[in-house]
PDB file of C-alpha atoms (C1' of nucleotides) in Angstrom:
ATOM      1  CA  UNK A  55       0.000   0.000   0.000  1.00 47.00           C
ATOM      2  CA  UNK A  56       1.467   3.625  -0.634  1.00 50.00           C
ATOM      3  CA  UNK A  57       0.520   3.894   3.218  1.00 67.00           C
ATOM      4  CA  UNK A  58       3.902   2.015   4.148  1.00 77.00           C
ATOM      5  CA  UNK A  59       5.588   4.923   1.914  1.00 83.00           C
ATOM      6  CA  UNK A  60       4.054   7.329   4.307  1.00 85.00           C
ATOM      7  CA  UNK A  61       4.969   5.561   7.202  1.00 86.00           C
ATOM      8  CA  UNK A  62       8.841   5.121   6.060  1.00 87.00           C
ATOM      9  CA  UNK A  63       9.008   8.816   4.654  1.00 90.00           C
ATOM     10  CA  UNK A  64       7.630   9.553   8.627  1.00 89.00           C
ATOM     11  CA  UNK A  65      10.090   7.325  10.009  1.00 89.00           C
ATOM     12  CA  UNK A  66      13.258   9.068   7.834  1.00 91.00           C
ATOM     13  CA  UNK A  67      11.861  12.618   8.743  1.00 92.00           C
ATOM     14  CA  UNK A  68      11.903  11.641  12.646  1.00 90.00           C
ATOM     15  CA  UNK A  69      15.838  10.465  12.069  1.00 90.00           C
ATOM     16  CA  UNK A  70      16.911  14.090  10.955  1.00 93.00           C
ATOM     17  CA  UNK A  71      18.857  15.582  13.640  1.00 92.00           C
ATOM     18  CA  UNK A  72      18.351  18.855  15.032  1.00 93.00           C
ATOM     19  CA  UNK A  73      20.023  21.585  13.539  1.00 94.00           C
ATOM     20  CA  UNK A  74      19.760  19.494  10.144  1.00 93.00           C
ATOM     21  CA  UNK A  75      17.538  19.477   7.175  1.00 95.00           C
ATOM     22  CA  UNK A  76      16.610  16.932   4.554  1.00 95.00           C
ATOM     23  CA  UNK A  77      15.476  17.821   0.940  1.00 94.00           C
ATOM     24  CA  UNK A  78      12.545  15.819   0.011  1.00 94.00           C
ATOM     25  CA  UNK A  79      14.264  14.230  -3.196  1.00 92.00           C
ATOM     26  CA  UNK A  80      17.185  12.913  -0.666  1.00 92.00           C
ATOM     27  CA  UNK A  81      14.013  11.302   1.608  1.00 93.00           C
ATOM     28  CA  UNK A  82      12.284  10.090  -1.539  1.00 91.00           C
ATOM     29  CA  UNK A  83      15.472   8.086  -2.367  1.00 89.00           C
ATOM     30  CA  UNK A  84      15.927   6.951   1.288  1.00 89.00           C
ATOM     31  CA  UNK A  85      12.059   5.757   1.019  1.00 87.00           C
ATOM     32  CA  UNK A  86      13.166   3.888  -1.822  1.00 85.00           C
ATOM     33  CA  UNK A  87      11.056   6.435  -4.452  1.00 87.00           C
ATOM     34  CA  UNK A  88      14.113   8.701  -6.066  1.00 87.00           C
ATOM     35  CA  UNK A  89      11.426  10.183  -8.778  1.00 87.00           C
ATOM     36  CA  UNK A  90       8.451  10.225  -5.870  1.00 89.00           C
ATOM     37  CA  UNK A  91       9.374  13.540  -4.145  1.00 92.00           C
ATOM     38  CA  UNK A  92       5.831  14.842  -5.103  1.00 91.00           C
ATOM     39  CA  UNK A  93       4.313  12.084  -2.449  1.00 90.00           C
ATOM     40  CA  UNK A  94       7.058  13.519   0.152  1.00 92.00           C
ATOM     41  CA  UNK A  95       5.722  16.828  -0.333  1.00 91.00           C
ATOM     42  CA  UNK A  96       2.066  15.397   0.157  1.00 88.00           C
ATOM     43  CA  UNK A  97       3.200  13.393   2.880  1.00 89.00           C
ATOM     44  CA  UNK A  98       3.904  16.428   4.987  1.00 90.00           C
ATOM     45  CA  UNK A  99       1.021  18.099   3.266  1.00 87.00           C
ATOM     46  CA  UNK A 100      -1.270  15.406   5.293  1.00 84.00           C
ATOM     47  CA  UNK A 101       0.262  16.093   8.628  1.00 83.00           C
ATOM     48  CA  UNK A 102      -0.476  19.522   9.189  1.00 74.00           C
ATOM     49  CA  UNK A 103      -4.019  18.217   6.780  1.00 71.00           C
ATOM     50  CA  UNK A 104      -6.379  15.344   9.586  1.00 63.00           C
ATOM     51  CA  UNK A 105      -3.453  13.770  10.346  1.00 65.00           C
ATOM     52  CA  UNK A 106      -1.491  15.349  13.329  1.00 70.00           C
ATOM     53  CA  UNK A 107       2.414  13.825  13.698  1.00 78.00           C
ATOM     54  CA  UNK A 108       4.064  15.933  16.246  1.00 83.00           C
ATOM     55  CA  UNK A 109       7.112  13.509  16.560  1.00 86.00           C
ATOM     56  CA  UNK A 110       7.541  14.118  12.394  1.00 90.00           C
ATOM     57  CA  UNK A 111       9.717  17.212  12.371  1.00 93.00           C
ATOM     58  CA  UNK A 112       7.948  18.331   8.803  1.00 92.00           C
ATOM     59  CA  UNK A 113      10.148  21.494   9.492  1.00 93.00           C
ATOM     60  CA  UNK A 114      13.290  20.040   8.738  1.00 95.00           C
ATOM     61  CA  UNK A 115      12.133  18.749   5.696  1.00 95.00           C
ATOM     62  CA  UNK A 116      12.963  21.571   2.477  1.00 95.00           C
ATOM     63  CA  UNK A 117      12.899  21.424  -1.498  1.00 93.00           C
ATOM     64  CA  UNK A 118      16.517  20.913  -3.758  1.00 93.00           C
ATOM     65  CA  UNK A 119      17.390  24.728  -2.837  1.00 92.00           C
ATOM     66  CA  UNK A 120      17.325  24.317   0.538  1.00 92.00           C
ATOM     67  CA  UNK A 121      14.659  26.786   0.750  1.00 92.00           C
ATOM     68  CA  UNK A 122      11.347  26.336   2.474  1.00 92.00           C
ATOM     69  CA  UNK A 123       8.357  25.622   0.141  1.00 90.00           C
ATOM     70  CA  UNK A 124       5.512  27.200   2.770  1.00 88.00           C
ATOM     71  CA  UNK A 125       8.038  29.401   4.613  1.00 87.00           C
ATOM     72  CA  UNK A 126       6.096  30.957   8.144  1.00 85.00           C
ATOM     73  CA  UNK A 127       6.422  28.355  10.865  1.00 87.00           C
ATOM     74  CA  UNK A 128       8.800  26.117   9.173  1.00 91.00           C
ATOM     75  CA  UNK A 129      11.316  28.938   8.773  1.00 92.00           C
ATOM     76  CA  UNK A 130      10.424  30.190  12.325  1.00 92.00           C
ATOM     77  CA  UNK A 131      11.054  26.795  13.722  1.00 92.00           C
ATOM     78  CA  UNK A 132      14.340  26.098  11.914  1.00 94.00           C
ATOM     79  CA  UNK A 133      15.924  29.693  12.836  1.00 94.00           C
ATOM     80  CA  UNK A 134      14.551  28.361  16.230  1.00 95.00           C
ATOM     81  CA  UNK A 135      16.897  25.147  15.899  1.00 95.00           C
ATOM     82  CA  UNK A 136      19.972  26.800  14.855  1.00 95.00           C
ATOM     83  CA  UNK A 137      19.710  26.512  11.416  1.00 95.00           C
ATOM     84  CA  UNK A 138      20.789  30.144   9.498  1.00 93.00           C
ATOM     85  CA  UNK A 139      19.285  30.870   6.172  1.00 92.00           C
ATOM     86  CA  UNK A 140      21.585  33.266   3.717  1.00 89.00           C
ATOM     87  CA  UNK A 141      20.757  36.340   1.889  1.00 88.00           C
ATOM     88  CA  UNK A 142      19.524  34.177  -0.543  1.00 86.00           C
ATOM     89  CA  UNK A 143      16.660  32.811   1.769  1.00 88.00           C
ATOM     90  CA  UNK A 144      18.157  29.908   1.162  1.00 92.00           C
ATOM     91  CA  UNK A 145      19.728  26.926   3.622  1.00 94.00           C
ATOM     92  CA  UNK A 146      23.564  26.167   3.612  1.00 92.00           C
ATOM     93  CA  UNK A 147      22.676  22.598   3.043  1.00 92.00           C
ATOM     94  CA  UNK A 148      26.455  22.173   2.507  1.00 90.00           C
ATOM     95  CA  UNK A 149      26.606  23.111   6.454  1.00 92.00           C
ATOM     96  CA  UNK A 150      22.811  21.903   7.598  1.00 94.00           C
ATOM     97  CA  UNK A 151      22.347  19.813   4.956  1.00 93.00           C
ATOM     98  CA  UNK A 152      21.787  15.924   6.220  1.00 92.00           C
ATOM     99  CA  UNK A 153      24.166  14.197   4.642  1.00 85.00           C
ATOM    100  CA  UNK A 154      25.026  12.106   8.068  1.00 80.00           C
ATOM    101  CA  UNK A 155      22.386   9.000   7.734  1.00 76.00           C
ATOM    102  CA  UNK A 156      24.348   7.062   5.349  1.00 64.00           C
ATOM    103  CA  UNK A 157      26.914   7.049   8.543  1.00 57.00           C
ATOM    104  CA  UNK A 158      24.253   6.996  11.335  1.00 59.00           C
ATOM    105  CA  UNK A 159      23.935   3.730   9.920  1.00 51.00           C
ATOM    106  CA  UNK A 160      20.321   3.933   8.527  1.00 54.00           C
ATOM    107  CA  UNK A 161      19.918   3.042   5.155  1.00 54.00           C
ATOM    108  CA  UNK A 162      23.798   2.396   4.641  1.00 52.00           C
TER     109      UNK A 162
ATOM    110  C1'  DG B 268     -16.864   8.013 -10.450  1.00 86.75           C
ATOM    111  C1'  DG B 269     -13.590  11.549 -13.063  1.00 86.75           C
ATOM    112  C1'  DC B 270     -10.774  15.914 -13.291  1.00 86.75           C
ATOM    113  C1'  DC B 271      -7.643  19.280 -11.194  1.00 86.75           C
ATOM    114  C1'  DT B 272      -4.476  20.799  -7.828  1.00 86.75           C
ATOM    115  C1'  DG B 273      -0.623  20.246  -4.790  1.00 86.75           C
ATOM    116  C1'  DA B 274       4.753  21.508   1.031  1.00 86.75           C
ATOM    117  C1'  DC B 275       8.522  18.485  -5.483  1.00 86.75           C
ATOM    118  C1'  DC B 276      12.629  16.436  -8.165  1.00 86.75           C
ATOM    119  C1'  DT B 277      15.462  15.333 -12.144  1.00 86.75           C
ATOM    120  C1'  DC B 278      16.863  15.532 -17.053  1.00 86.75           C
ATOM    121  C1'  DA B 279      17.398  18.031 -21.283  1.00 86.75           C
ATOM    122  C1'  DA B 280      17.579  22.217 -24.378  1.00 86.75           C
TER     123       DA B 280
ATOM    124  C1'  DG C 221      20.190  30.528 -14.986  1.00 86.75           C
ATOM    125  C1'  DT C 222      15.588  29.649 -17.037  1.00 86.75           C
ATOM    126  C1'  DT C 223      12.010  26.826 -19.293  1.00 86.75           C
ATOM    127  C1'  DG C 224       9.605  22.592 -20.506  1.00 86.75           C
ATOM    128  C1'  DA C 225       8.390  17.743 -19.916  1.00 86.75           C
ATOM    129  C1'  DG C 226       8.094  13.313 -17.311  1.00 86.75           C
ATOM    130  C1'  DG C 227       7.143  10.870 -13.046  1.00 86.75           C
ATOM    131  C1'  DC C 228       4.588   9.688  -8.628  1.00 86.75           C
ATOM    132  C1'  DC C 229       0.289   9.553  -5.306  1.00 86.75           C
ATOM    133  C1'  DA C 230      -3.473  11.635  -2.415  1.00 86.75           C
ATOM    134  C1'  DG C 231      -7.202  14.978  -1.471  1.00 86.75           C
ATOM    135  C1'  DG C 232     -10.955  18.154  -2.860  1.00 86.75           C
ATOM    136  C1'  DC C 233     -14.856  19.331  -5.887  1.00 86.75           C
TER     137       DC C 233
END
DNA sequence: GGCCTGACCTCAA
DNA sequence: GTTGAGGCCAGGC
């Protein structure tokens, strides 16, 4: 069912680390869906939608730019975390960017 | 039931 | 750097 999708993009948006942020392409391809970003973005679409998932840190969860799609809260929550945006409005994902879970031992 | 929209990404020109 | 097309699935009307 695409309801395990949900489930496992949940479970790799709970792994990020504070501080961190995931693009939804990188999560796609952890989920095992590298061309299924669009169902990442609808995944955290349908938290804040009927189905509340306050241990899924949707915040830490921004597009290829490292920018935040909906902005507001998200970008609120992040500054909130430690993570800096640049003049660009955009994330250094180079610096905040998750690129740790192949070593956390995850997916590796 | 069908059509359109939507927190998107990647490749190619 | 911008623009267009392909791909995926769920919700709203």
């Amino acid at each position: 069912m695409a309801n395990d999708l949900y489930e496992r993009i949940y479970a790799v948006v709970q792994r990020i680390p504070e501080g961190k942020v995931a693009t939804y392409g990188q999560i796609a391809e952890m989920v095992g869906a590298p061309r299924a970003a669009r169902q990442v973005g609808y995944a955290m679409a349908a938290l804040g939608r009927g189905r509340p998932r306050p241990d899924v840190p949707w915040h830490r969860v921004v597009n290829a730019r490292g920018e935040s799609s909906i902005g507001g809260e998200q970008i609120r929550r992040l500054l909130d975390e430690g993570v800096a945006f640049d003049a660009n409005g955009r994330i250094n994902l180079k610096r905040h960017g998750w690129h740790d879970y192949e070593e956390s031992g995850l997916f590796g």
